[in-house]
């Protein structure tokens, strides 16, 4: 009898140990699966977020139904610290007139010495010009200086393009302690004819914001792009 009880107790003890072991294994497996699922979801969400940052995202569109309609987009440039912004819309004019309006706008800014941003045209030809620009930035940031080379060309038979990029290697102006030098600033205007007197206008700019936060950068760039688009529209409508 005693032998039978001992065998039963031993068996019960072994079964309890097995059950305990199984519970521990199941619990550990559950925890590992939970951690693995969390990690997968975290990486997936991070990947999706990064992917979305590299796609064009709409920021703002025109609300004035009397003027030309336009849309502003933004995105990050993959593999760099650059931000990229774009405004696009249709202008009731020809590509040639749009380019002439842009050229005229730069000259007007260069002629107005009391207006920010200030433009100095360092040299000029029929197809390009070199500028030195000072932008007035909001407190507490220093005002910025840029040197840009603009190139004008026909990228199709009747379409026009203006491209620009930083050109400090062409400019002999030394750095200023009062100004923050913008090392990278690139952009373009593309004017494509869509009908006899209508042009699709697309302005894209790229730059490194460095320490300036996006909540401050975004409204400044939106204002810059909108103003540039409306200047061309208004000049060509005269």
Coordinates of C-alpha atoms in Angstrom, one line a residue:
X1 CA 0.0 0.0 0.0
X2 CA 2.8 2.4 1.0
X3 CA 4.6 1.5 -2.2
X4 CA 1.5 2.2 -4.3
X5 CA 1.0 5.6 -2.6
X6 CA 4.7 6.5 -3.2
X7 CA 4.4 5.6 -6.8
X8 CA 1.3 7.7 -7.3
X9 CA 2.8 10.6 -5.5
X10 CA 6.0 10.3 -7.6
X11 CA 3.9 10.1 -10.7
X12 CA 1.9 13.1 -9.6
X13 CA 5.1 15.0 -8.9
X14 CA 6.5 14.2 -12.3
X15 CA 3.2 15.3 -14.0
X16 CA 3.2 18.5 -12.0
X17 CA 6.8 19.2 -13.1
X18 CA 5.9 18.5 -16.7
X19 CA 2.8 20.8 -16.5
X20 CA 5.0 23.5 -14.9
X21 CA 7.6 23.1 -17.6
X22 CA 5.0 23.3 -20.3
X23 CA 3.5 26.5 -18.7
X24 CA 6.9 28.1 -18.6
X25 CA 7.6 27.2 -22.2
X26 CA 4.2 28.5 -23.3
X27 CA 4.7 31.7 -21.3
X28 CA 8.2 32.3 -22.7
X29 CA 7.0 31.6 -26.2
X30 CA 4.1 34.0 -25.8
X31 CA 6.5 36.7 -24.5
X32 CA 8.9 36.1 -27.4
X33 CA 6.2 36.1 -29.9
X34 CA 4.8 39.4 -28.5
X35 CA 8.2 41.0 -28.6
X36 CA 8.8 39.7 -32.1
X37 CA 5.4 41.0 -33.2
X38 CA 6.0 44.4 -31.6
X39 CA 9.5 44.6 -33.2
X40 CA 8.0 43.7 -36.6
X41 CA 5.2 46.2 -36.3
X42 CA 7.6 48.9 -35.1
X43 CA 10.0 48.3 -38.0
X44 CA 7.0 48.1 -40.4
X45 CA 5.6 51.4 -39.2
X46 CA 9.0 53.0 -39.3
X47 CA 9.6 51.8 -42.8
X48 CA 6.1 53.0 -43.9
X49 CA 6.8 56.4 -42.3
X50 CA 10.2 56.7 -44.0
X51 CA 8.7 55.7 -47.3
X52 CA 5.9 58.3 -47.0
X53 CA 8.5 61.0 -46.2
X54 CA 10.1 60.3 -49.7
X55 CA 6.8 60.6 -51.5
X56 CA 5.2 63.9 -52.7
X57 CA 2.8 65.0 -49.9
X58 CA 0.3 67.8 -50.6
X59 CA 0.8 70.8 -48.3
X60 CA -1.4 73.5 -49.7
X61 CA -3.6 74.4 -52.7
X62 CA -4.9 77.7 -54.0
X63 CA -8.3 78.9 -52.7
X64 CA -8.7 82.0 -54.9
X65 CA -10.9 80.9 -57.7
X66 CA -10.2 84.1 -59.6
X67 CA -6.6 83.4 -60.1
X68 CA -4.6 80.4 -61.5
X69 CA -5.0 77.2 -59.5
X70 CA -1.8 75.7 -58.0
X71 CA -0.8 72.9 -55.6
X72 CA 2.3 72.8 -53.3
X73 CA 3.9 69.5 -52.4
X74 CA 6.9 68.5 -50.2
X75 CA 9.1 65.5 -49.5
X76 CA 12.5 64.4 -48.3
X77 CA 15.3 63.6 -50.8
X78 CA 16.3 60.0 -50.1
X79 CA 19.9 59.5 -49.0
X80 CA 20.4 63.2 -48.2
X81 CA 19.5 65.8 -45.7
X82 CA 17.7 67.8 -48.4
X83 CA 14.1 68.8 -48.4
X84 CA 12.3 69.2 -51.7
X85 CA 9.3 71.4 -52.4
X86 CA 7.2 71.8 -55.5
X87 CA 4.5 74.1 -56.8
X88 CA 2.6 73.3 -60.0
X89 CA -0.3 74.8 -61.9
X90 CA -1.4 76.3 -65.2
X91 CA -0.7 79.8 -66.4
X92 CA -2.7 81.5 -69.2
X93 CA 0.4 82.3 -71.2
X94 CA 3.2 80.8 -73.3
X95 CA 6.4 79.2 -72.0
X96 CA 8.4 82.0 -73.6
X97 CA 6.4 84.7 -71.8
X98 CA 6.8 82.8 -68.5
X99 CA 10.6 82.6 -68.8
X100 CA 10.7 86.3 -69.7
X101 CA 8.6 87.1 -66.6
X102 CA 10.9 85.1 -64.4
X103 CA 13.9 86.9 -65.9
X104 CA 12.2 90.3 -65.4
X105 CA 11.3 89.4 -61.8
X106 CA 15.0 88.7 -60.9
X107 CA 16.0 92.0 -62.4
X108 CA 13.3 93.9 -60.5
X109 CA 14.6 92.5 -57.3
X110 CA 18.2 93.4 -58.2
X111 CA 17.1 97.0 -59.0
X112 CA 15.3 97.4 -55.6
X113 CA 18.2 97.9 -53.1
X114 CA 15.8 98.5 -50.2
X115 CA 13.9 95.2 -50.5
X116 CA 14.5 91.8 -49.1
X117 CA 15.7 89.5 -50.4
X118 CA 18.4 91.5 -52.0
X119 CA 19.8 90.4 -55.4
X120 CA 23.1 91.3 -57.0
X121 CA 23.6 90.2 -60.5
X122 CA 27.4 89.4 -60.7
X123 CA 27.4 88.5 -64.4
X124 CA 24.9 87.9 -67.2
X125 CA 24.6 86.4 -70.7
X126 CA 21.8 85.5 -73.0
X127 CA 21.5 82.0 -71.4
X128 CA 22.6 82.5 -67.8
X129 CA 23.4 84.8 -64.9
X130 CA 25.1 84.6 -61.6
X131 CA 23.5 86.2 -58.5
X132 CA 24.4 86.9 -54.9
X133 CA 21.4 86.9 -52.6
X134 CA 20.7 87.9 -49.0
X135 CA 17.5 86.6 -47.3
X136 CA 16.1 88.1 -44.2
X137 CA 15.4 85.2 -41.8
X138 CA 13.2 85.3 -38.7
X139 CA 14.7 85.7 -35.2
X140 CA 16.8 84.1 -33.7
X141 CA 18.3 82.9 -37.0
X142 CA 21.0 84.8 -38.9
X143 CA 20.1 86.2 -42.3
X144 CA 21.3 83.9 -45.0
X145 CA 23.5 84.5 -48.1
X146 CA 23.4 82.5 -51.3
X147 CA 25.3 82.5 -54.6
X148 CA 23.2 81.0 -57.5
X149 CA 23.9 80.3 -61.1
X150 CA 20.8 80.4 -63.3
X151 CA 20.8 78.5 -66.7
X152 CA 18.1 79.1 -69.3
X153 CA 17.4 76.5 -72.0
X154 CA 14.8 74.8 -74.2
X155 CA 14.3 71.2 -73.1
X156 CA 11.7 70.6 -75.8
X157 CA 10.9 72.3 -79.1
X158 CA 8.5 74.9 -77.6
X159 CA 9.0 74.4 -73.9
X160 CA 11.3 76.3 -71.6
X161 CA 13.4 75.5 -68.5
X162 CA 15.3 77.5 -65.9
X163 CA 17.7 75.7 -63.6
X164 CA 19.8 77.0 -60.8
X165 CA 22.3 75.7 -58.2
X166 CA 24.8 77.0 -55.7
X167 CA 27.8 78.7 -57.3
X168 CA 30.2 79.7 -54.5
X169 CA 33.2 78.5 -56.6
X170 CA 32.3 81.3 -59.1
X171 CA 31.8 84.0 -56.5
X172 CA 34.7 85.8 -54.8
X173 CA 32.6 87.3 -51.9
X174 CA 34.2 86.1 -48.6
X175 CA 32.0 84.6 -45.9
X176 CA 30.4 87.0 -43.4
X177 CA 30.2 86.5 -39.7
X178 CA 26.8 88.2 -39.7
X179 CA 25.3 85.9 -42.3
X180 CA 24.7 82.2 -42.5
X181 CA 26.0 80.9 -45.8
X182 CA 23.6 78.5 -47.6
X183 CA 25.9 75.9 -49.1
X184 CA 23.2 73.9 -51.0
X185 CA 20.2 75.5 -52.8
X186 CA 19.0 74.1 -56.1
X187 CA 15.9 74.5 -58.1
X188 CA 14.2 74.7 -61.5
X189 CA 11.2 76.2 -63.4
X190 CA 9.7 74.0 -66.1
X191 CA 7.2 75.6 -68.5
X192 CA 5.4 73.2 -70.8
X193 CA 2.8 74.2 -73.4
X194 CA -0.5 72.4 -72.9
X195 CA -2.5 74.4 -75.4
X196 CA -2.0 77.5 -77.7
X197 CA -2.0 79.9 -74.8
X198 CA -1.8 77.8 -71.6
X199 CA 1.4 76.6 -69.9
X200 CA 2.0 74.0 -67.1
X201 CA 4.4 75.7 -64.7
X202 CA 6.4 73.6 -62.2
X203 CA 8.8 75.1 -59.7
X204 CA 10.9 72.7 -57.6
X205 CA 13.5 73.7 -54.9
X206 CA 15.9 71.7 -52.9
X207 CA 17.9 72.7 -49.8
X208 CA 19.3 71.5 -46.5
X209 CA 17.4 73.2 -43.6
X210 CA 20.1 72.3 -41.1
X211 CA 19.0 73.3 -37.6
X212 CA 15.9 75.2 -38.7
X213 CA 12.7 73.3 -37.7
X214 CA 10.2 72.2 -40.3
X215 CA 7.4 74.1 -38.6
X216 CA 9.3 77.3 -39.4
X217 CA 10.6 76.2 -42.8
X218 CA 7.3 75.0 -44.3
X219 CA 5.4 78.3 -44.1
X220 CA 8.4 80.3 -45.4
X221 CA 8.8 78.0 -48.4
X222 CA 5.1 77.9 -49.1
X223 CA 5.1 81.8 -49.2
X224 CA 8.2 81.8 -51.4
X225 CA 6.7 79.3 -53.9
X226 CA 3.3 81.0 -54.0
X227 CA 4.8 84.4 -54.5
X228 CA 7.0 83.3 -57.3
X229 CA 4.1 81.5 -59.1
X230 CA 1.8 84.5 -58.7
X231 CA 4.5 87.0 -59.9
X232 CA 4.9 85.1 -63.2
X233 CA 1.1 84.8 -63.6
X234 CA 0.5 88.5 -62.9
X235 CA 3.4 89.6 -65.1
X236 CA 2.3 87.5 -68.1
X237 CA -1.3 88.7 -67.8
X238 CA -0.5 92.3 -68.3

